[in-house]
DNA sequence: CCGATTACCTGCACGC
DNA sequence: TGCGTGCAGGTAATCG
């Protein structure tokens, strides 16, 4: 589920319930996810008020009023869901679904909104590649986030900056775009989609999209634009839902219906008049989907 | 420094 | 029906 657009969608789903709410208690149902949960997590958060929900790259940040920031990463299979009312009368949730889900409910935040409504925010993660961290001095200062590159949102990432980042790199372009120290928030899906939109091959050496120093590169311009646009489009569509729900309210993202290449091996390229067939290769141990005809 | 590989963990689809 | 295999949106550690 979670690349930047999915995490942003989760943030927007949780925000109306969590911002301004007070944390009554926190249940940690196991001591660790990918890493041990923060020391005394429940004690640190109980009784505190949530001032804001933020996001940096694929990290969700839960800011505590006058206190620390809880940093959450969803890994590959992590999700949050919002519950209210008694657990025995959850509407629309079948028994077998509830029990299948509950086996991987690892952390539960019990909240009370300013109006008195009670909510449970449940973190579920079957594979436990997710993790939570507590940062005392702001999320950005935490070592795990300090080295992150530019956000592919807004207009910071332009052709000039992208060209500079790629210049001299011999790794495949796909691998460089996945490097969170350069651009923070892209994952396997959106790298594939951005490269298709830019008409660039994932196999090309990253440095070949850079112009000589001080000059502009049409390839870098096209790719920077494609990255910004695909991320914006995906956020607008509520992210992509593959095997899991992306949204805290259980609804589905829609961007998977817009995939041009991801998981489309053997299917026709969607670029008008291209006529190519989407291919799947493996790069650094992960699937890459692209059109060998129009992506050079 | 850079790039490639492996490890982490569970669930699911597939072929036999 | 069951079993082995491979694959899945993530990052960190390790090895050349």
GROMACS .gro file of C-alpha atoms (C1' of nucleotides) in nm:
model
  328
    1UNK     CA    1   0.000   0.000   0.000
    2UNK     CA    2   0.214   0.281   0.123
    3UNK     CA    3   0.421   0.512  -0.090
    4UNK     CA    4   0.393   0.887  -0.044
    5UNK     CA    5   0.041   0.926  -0.189
    6UNK     CA    6  -0.095   0.646   0.028
    7UNK     CA    7   0.063   0.788   0.344
    8UNK     CA    8  -0.073   1.132   0.259
    9UNK     CA    9  -0.417   0.976   0.211
   10UNK     CA   10  -0.389   0.806   0.551
   11UNK     CA   11  -0.287   1.138   0.706
   12UNK     CA   12  -0.587   1.315   0.560
   13UNK     CA   13  -0.816   1.039   0.680
   14UNK     CA   14  -0.685   1.044   1.036
   15UNK     CA   15  -0.650   1.420   1.070
   16UNK     CA   16  -1.015   1.514   1.143
   17UNK     CA   17  -1.038   1.255   1.419
   18UNK     CA   18  -0.693   1.287   1.572
   19UNK     CA   19  -0.605   1.656   1.566
   20UNK     CA   20  -0.710   1.818   1.889
   21UNK     CA   21  -0.803   1.486   2.048
   22UNK     CA   22  -0.664   1.372   2.380
   23UNK     CA   23  -0.496   1.034   2.412
   24UNK     CA   24  -0.660   0.841   2.695
   25UNK     CA   25  -0.437   0.535   2.667
   26UNK     CA   26  -0.223   0.336   2.427
   27UNK     CA   27  -0.230  -0.043   2.401
   28UNK     CA   28   0.083  -0.208   2.269
   29UNK     CA   29  -0.004  -0.569   2.197
   30UNK     CA   30   0.351  -0.676   2.122
   31UNK     CA   31   0.686  -0.523   2.216
   32UNK     CA   32   0.813  -0.472   1.864
   33UNK     CA   33   0.726  -0.420   1.499
   34UNK     CA   34   1.030  -0.406   1.274
   35UNK     CA   35   1.212  -0.239   1.564
   36UNK     CA   36   1.122  -0.235   1.932
   37UNK     CA   37   0.839   0.009   2.001
   38UNK     CA   38   0.955   0.328   2.177
   39UNK     CA   39   1.037   0.284   2.543
   40UNK     CA   40   0.736   0.369   2.762
   41UNK     CA   41   0.526   0.463   2.460
   42UNK     CA   42   0.198   0.440   2.648
   43UNK     CA   43   0.325   0.640   2.946
   44UNK     CA   44   0.472   0.910   2.724
   45UNK     CA   45   0.150   0.962   2.528
   46UNK     CA   46  -0.133   0.897   2.771
   47UNK     CA   47  -0.307   1.215   2.882
   48UNK     CA   48  -0.143   1.420   2.606
   49UNK     CA   49  -0.319   1.615   2.332
   50UNK     CA   50  -0.245   1.573   1.961
   51UNK     CA   51  -0.168   1.909   1.806
   52UNK     CA   52  -0.115   1.808   1.443
   53UNK     CA   53  -0.075   1.523   1.197
   54UNK     CA   54   0.204   1.566   0.946
   55UNK     CA   55   0.391   1.371   0.685
   56UNK     CA   56   0.752   1.359   0.569
   57UNK     CA   57   0.814   1.132   0.269
   58UNK     CA   58   0.649   0.801   0.367
   59UNK     CA   59   0.651   0.883   0.737
   60UNK     CA   60   0.338   0.990   0.923
   61UNK     CA   61   0.404   1.223   1.217
   62UNK     CA   62   0.175   1.258   1.517
   63UNK     CA   63   0.271   1.575   1.701
   64UNK     CA   64   0.202   1.601   2.072
   65UNK     CA   65   0.123   1.941   2.222
   66UNK     CA   66   0.435   2.064   2.396
   67UNK     CA   67   0.586   1.718   2.371
   68UNK     CA   68   0.746   1.464   2.144
   69UNK     CA   69   0.651   1.358   1.792
   70UNK     CA   70   0.546   1.002   1.723
   71UNK     CA   71   0.683   0.899   1.384
   72UNK     CA   72   0.507   0.609   1.212
   73UNK     CA   73   0.617   0.413   0.907
   74UNK     CA   74   0.372   0.170   0.748
   75UNK     CA   75   0.631  -0.058   0.590
   76UNK     CA   76   0.476  -0.278   0.323
   77UNK     CA   77   0.153  -0.385   0.489
   78UNK     CA   78   0.080  -0.136   0.766
   79UNK     CA   79  -0.252   0.044   0.793
   80UNK     CA   80  -0.451   0.253   1.036
   81UNK     CA   81  -0.822   0.221   1.086
   82UNK     CA   82  -1.064   0.435   1.280
   83UNK     CA   83  -1.319   0.272   1.507
   84UNK     CA   84  -1.583   0.410   1.736
   85UNK     CA   85  -1.858   0.263   1.952
   86UNK     CA   86  -1.839  -0.067   2.132
   87UNK     CA   87  -1.615  -0.334   1.983
   88UNK     CA   88  -1.906  -0.578   1.984
   89UNK     CA   89  -2.121  -0.364   1.756
   90UNK     CA   90  -1.885  -0.257   1.482
   91UNK     CA   91  -2.106  -0.196   1.182
   92UNK     CA   92  -2.025  -0.363   0.854
   93UNK     CA   93  -1.744  -0.577   0.985
   94UNK     CA   94  -1.795  -0.951   0.970
   95UNK     CA   95  -1.674  -1.175   1.246
   96UNK     CA   96  -1.416  -1.355   1.038
   97UNK     CA   97  -1.282  -1.025   0.905
   98UNK     CA   98  -1.255  -0.888   1.252
   99UNK     CA   99  -1.066  -1.186   1.385
  100UNK     CA  100  -0.839  -1.209   1.081
  101UNK     CA  101  -0.762  -0.842   1.122
  102UNK     CA  102  -0.730  -0.841   1.496
  103UNK     CA  103  -0.449  -1.093   1.488
  104UNK     CA  104  -0.227  -0.820   1.350
  105UNK     CA  105  -0.360  -0.524   1.545
  106UNK     CA  106  -0.039  -0.423   1.719
  107UNK     CA  107  -0.102  -0.076   1.862
  108UNK     CA  108  -0.433   0.083   1.963
  109UNK     CA  109  -0.470   0.451   2.052
  110UNK     CA  110  -0.775   0.533   2.264
  111UNK     CA  111  -0.878   0.893   2.202
  112UNK     CA  112  -1.141   1.139   2.317
  113UNK     CA  113  -1.233   1.427   2.086
  114UNK     CA  114  -1.296   1.778   2.226
  115UNK     CA  115  -1.672   1.713   2.187
  116UNK     CA  116  -1.646   1.396   2.396
  117UNK     CA  117  -1.666   1.134   2.118
  118UNK     CA  118  -1.441   0.835   2.180
  119UNK     CA  119  -1.234   0.684   1.903
  120UNK     CA  120  -0.993   0.397   1.863
  121UNK     CA  121  -0.711   0.433   1.613
  122UNK     CA  122  -0.580   0.084   1.536
  123UNK     CA  123  -0.244   0.015   1.373
  124UNK     CA  124  -0.250  -0.317   1.186
  125UNK     CA  125   0.052  -0.465   1.010
  126UNK     CA  126   0.064  -0.835   0.912
  127UNK     CA  127   0.425  -0.831   0.792
  128UNK     CA  128   0.551  -0.602   1.069
  129UNK     CA  129   0.786  -0.411   0.841
  130UNK     CA  130   0.638  -0.094   0.985
  131UNK     CA  131   0.783   0.087   1.284
  132UNK     CA  132   0.723   0.370   1.529
  133UNK     CA  133   0.976   0.615   1.669
  134UNK     CA  134   0.959   0.895   1.924
  135UNK     CA  135   1.144   1.217   1.844
  136UNK     CA  136   1.196   1.476   2.114
  137UNK     CA  137   1.313   1.770   1.902
  138UNK     CA  138   1.088   1.753   1.597
  139UNK     CA  139   1.054   1.475   1.344
  140UNK     CA  140   1.312   1.616   1.103
  141UNK     CA  141   1.586   1.593   1.363
  142UNK     CA  142   1.543   1.220   1.414
  143UNK     CA  143   1.837   1.030   1.262
  144UNK     CA  144   1.601   0.810   1.061
  145UNK     CA  145   1.454   1.115   0.884
  146UNK     CA  146   1.749   1.352   0.884
  147UNK     CA  147   1.900   1.218   0.563
  148UNK     CA  148   1.585   1.224   0.353
  149UNK     CA  149   1.592   1.400   0.017
  150UNK     CA  150   1.346   1.641  -0.143
  151UNK     CA  151   0.972   1.590  -0.143
  152UNK     CA  152   0.834   1.525  -0.490
  153UNK     CA  153   0.536   1.747  -0.409
  154UNK     CA  154   0.518   2.121  -0.469
  155UNK     CA  155   0.770   2.268  -0.713
  156UNK     CA  156   1.100   2.214  -0.534
  157UNK     CA  157   1.187   1.924  -0.758
  158UNK     CA  158   1.260   2.071  -1.099
  159UNK     CA  159   1.468   1.954  -1.394
  160UNK     CA  160   1.778   2.137  -1.281
  161UNK     CA  161   1.777   1.987  -0.932
  162UNK     CA  162   1.694   1.639  -1.064
  163UNK     CA  163   1.974   1.660  -1.318
  164UNK     CA  164   2.221   1.760  -1.047
  165UNK     CA  165   2.114   1.470  -0.827
  166UNK     CA  166   2.156   1.218  -1.108
  167UNK     CA  167   2.476   1.353  -1.259
  168UNK     CA  168   2.761   1.101  -1.257
  169UNK     CA  169   2.550   0.816  -1.122
  170UNK     CA  170   2.597   0.482  -1.289
  171UNK     CA  171   2.314   0.301  -1.114
  172UNK     CA  172   2.003   0.235  -1.321
  173UNK     CA  173   1.769   0.533  -1.323
  174UNK     CA  174   1.505   0.323  -1.146
  175UNK     CA  175   1.735   0.251  -0.853
  176UNK     CA  176   1.838   0.617  -0.818
  177UNK     CA  177   1.474   0.729  -0.808
  178UNK     CA  178   1.403   0.479  -0.530
  179UNK     CA  179   1.691   0.620  -0.321
  180UNK     CA  180   1.517   0.808  -0.040
  181UNK     CA  181   1.827   1.022   0.022
  182UNK     CA  182   1.773   1.186  -0.318
  183UNK     CA  183   1.395   1.203  -0.362
  184UNK     CA  184   1.195   1.104  -0.055
  185UNK     CA  185   0.864   0.928  -0.097
  186UNK     CA  186   0.879   0.747  -0.430
  187UNK     CA  187   0.838   0.369  -0.429
  188UNK     CA  188   0.816   0.089  -0.681
  189UNK     CA  189   0.479   0.188  -0.828
  190UNK     CA  190   0.526   0.561  -0.876
  191UNK     CA  191   0.881   0.532  -1.006
  192UNK     CA  192   0.751   0.298  -1.277
  193UNK     CA  193   0.461   0.528  -1.360
  194UNK     CA  194   0.676   0.844  -1.367
  195UNK     CA  195   0.934   0.684  -1.597
  196UNK     CA  196   0.660   0.581  -1.838
  197UNK     CA  197   0.514   0.932  -1.840
  198UNK     CA  198   0.859   1.072  -1.911
  199UNK     CA  199   0.933   0.817  -2.183
  200UNK     CA  200   1.255   0.712  -2.010
  201UNK     CA  201   1.386   0.359  -1.961
  202UNK     CA  202   1.435   0.239  -1.602
  203UNK     CA  203   1.753   0.062  -1.726
  204UNK     CA  204   1.931   0.373  -1.844
  205UNK     CA  205   2.222   0.488  -1.624
  206UNK     CA  206   2.088   0.765  -1.399
  207UNK     CA  207   2.364   1.006  -1.499
  208UNK     CA  208   2.252   1.003  -1.862
  209UNK     CA  209   1.952   1.224  -1.792
  210UNK     CA  210   2.178   1.506  -1.666
  211UNK     CA  211   2.312   1.776  -1.895
  212UNK     CA  212   2.667   1.902  -1.856
  213UNK     CA  213   2.701   2.127  -1.550
  214UNK     CA  214   2.514   2.455  -1.585
  215UNK     CA  215   2.304   2.342  -1.878
  216UNK     CA  216   1.946   2.223  -1.882
  217UNK     CA  217   1.842   1.876  -1.981
  218UNK     CA  218   1.515   1.805  -2.161
  219UNK     CA  219   1.511   1.454  -2.013
  220UNK     CA  220   1.553   1.580  -1.656
  221UNK     CA  221   1.283   1.840  -1.715
  222UNK     CA  222   1.041   1.581  -1.846
  223UNK     CA  223   1.113   1.341  -1.561
  224UNK     CA  224   1.081   1.604  -1.287
  225UNK     CA  225   0.746   1.709  -1.430
  226UNK     CA  226   0.631   1.347  -1.461
  227UNK     CA  227   0.725   1.273  -1.099
  228UNK     CA  228   0.544   1.576  -0.962
  229UNK     CA  229   0.237   1.511  -1.173
  230UNK     CA  230   0.204   1.141  -1.102
  231UNK     CA  231   0.234   1.203  -0.727
  232UNK     CA  232  -0.022   1.484  -0.742
  233UNK     CA  233  -0.261   1.273  -0.950
  234UNK     CA  234  -0.227   0.979  -0.712
  235UNK     CA  235  -0.292   1.191  -0.404
  236UNK     CA  236  -0.598   1.335  -0.572
  237UNK     CA  237  -0.722   0.981  -0.644
  238UNK     CA  238  -0.674   0.878  -0.279
  239UNK     CA  239  -0.368   0.665  -0.354
  240UNK     CA  240  -0.362   0.309  -0.487
  241UNK     CA  241  -0.530   0.010  -0.325
  242UNK     CA  242  -0.373  -0.323  -0.418
  243UNK     CA  243  -0.422  -0.600  -0.168
  244UNK     CA  244  -0.516  -0.385   0.130
  245UNK     CA  245  -0.729  -0.088   0.214
  246UNK     CA  246  -0.543   0.239   0.195
  247UNK     CA  247  -0.788   0.454   0.384
  248UNK     CA  248  -0.845   0.479   0.755
  249UNK     CA  249  -1.223   0.465   0.697
  250UNK     CA  250  -1.194   0.143   0.496
  251UNK     CA  251  -1.264   0.297   0.156
  252UNK     CA  252  -1.042   0.233  -0.142
  253UNK     CA  253  -0.794   0.443  -0.333
  254UNK     CA  254  -0.860   0.474  -0.703
  255UNK     CA  255  -0.523   0.535  -0.864
  256UNK     CA  256  -0.462   0.165  -0.941
  257UNK     CA  257  -0.710   0.206  -1.225
  258UNK     CA  258  -0.477   0.464  -1.379
  259UNK     CA  259  -0.166   0.248  -1.388
  260UNK     CA  260   0.004   0.263  -1.727
  261UNK     CA  261   0.271   0.002  -1.654
  262UNK     CA  262   0.269  -0.124  -1.294
  263UNK     CA  263   0.161  -0.490  -1.281
  264UNK     CA  264   0.065  -0.480  -1.650
  265UNK     CA  265   0.324  -0.721  -1.795
  266UNK     CA  266   0.213  -0.857  -2.132
  267UNK     CA  267  -0.056  -0.593  -2.178
  268UNK     CA  268  -0.048  -0.326  -2.449
  269UNK     CA  269   0.120   0.007  -2.383
  270UNK     CA  270  -0.134   0.282  -2.319
  271UNK     CA  271   0.055   0.549  -2.505
  272UNK     CA  272  -0.145   0.631  -2.817
  273UNK     CA  273   0.003   0.478  -3.133
  274UNK     CA  274   0.293   0.319  -2.940
  275UNK     CA  275   0.191  -0.041  -3.005
  276UNK     CA  276   0.444  -0.176  -2.753
  277UNK     CA  277   0.388  -0.441  -2.486
  278UNK     CA  278   0.462  -0.383  -2.118
  279UNK     CA  279   0.762  -0.583  -1.999
  280UNK     CA  280   0.862  -0.701  -1.653
  281UNK     CA  281   1.227  -0.721  -1.554
  282UNK     CA  282   1.402  -0.747  -1.218
  283UNK     CA  283   1.629  -0.466  -1.095
  284UNK     CA  284   1.799  -0.479  -0.755
  285UNK     CA  285   1.575  -0.771  -0.668
  286UNK     CA  286   1.247  -0.594  -0.741
  287UNK     CA  287   1.001  -0.596  -1.029
  288UNK     CA  288   1.024  -0.320  -1.285
  289UNK     CA  289   0.747  -0.267  -1.539
  290UNK     CA  290   0.805  -0.057  -1.849
  291UNK     CA  291   0.740  -0.027  -2.220
  292UNK     CA  292   1.057  -0.106  -2.416
  293UNK     CA  293   0.908   0.061  -2.724
  294UNK     CA  294   0.838   0.413  -2.597
  295UNK     CA  295   1.067   0.426  -2.293
  296UNK     CA  296   1.425   0.484  -2.403
  297DC     C1'  297   3.172   0.687  -0.163
  298DC     C1'  298   2.865   0.381  -0.462
  299DG     C1'  299   2.594  -0.008  -0.595
  300DA     C1'  300   2.417  -0.473  -0.525
  301DT     C1'  301   2.242  -0.827  -0.223
  302DT     C1'  302   2.028  -1.001   0.183
  303DA     C1'  303   1.733  -0.997   0.581
  304DC     C1'  304   1.322  -0.896   0.808
  305DC     C1'  305   0.770  -1.135   0.817
  306DT     C1'  306   0.313  -1.295   0.672
  307DG     C1'  307  -0.031  -1.393   0.322
  308DC     C1'  308  -0.171  -1.519  -0.116
  309DA     C1'  309  -0.181  -1.712  -0.589
  310DC     C1'  310  -0.013  -2.067  -0.847
  311DG     C1'  311   0.121  -2.533  -1.019
  312DC     C1'  312   0.148  -3.008  -0.908
  313DT     C1'  313  -0.699  -3.108  -0.028
  314DG     C1'  314  -0.228  -3.004   0.076
  315DC     C1'  315   0.241  -2.856  -0.018
  316DG     C1'  316   0.625  -2.615  -0.218
  317DT     C1'  317   0.749  -2.191  -0.467
  318DG     C1'  318   0.761  -1.724  -0.573
  319DC     C1'  319   0.604  -1.280  -0.512
  320DA     C1'  320   0.428  -0.845  -0.264
  321DG     C1'  321   0.369  -0.115  -0.195
  322DG     C1'  322   0.926  -0.098   0.276
  323DT     C1'  323   1.412   0.005   0.475
  324DA     C1'  324   1.857  -0.126   0.710
  325DA     C1'  325   2.263  -0.389   0.736
  326DT     C1'  326   2.623  -0.596   0.500
  327DC     C1'  327   2.948  -0.694   0.142
  328DG     C1'  328   3.244  -0.591  -0.257
   0.00000   0.00000   0.00000
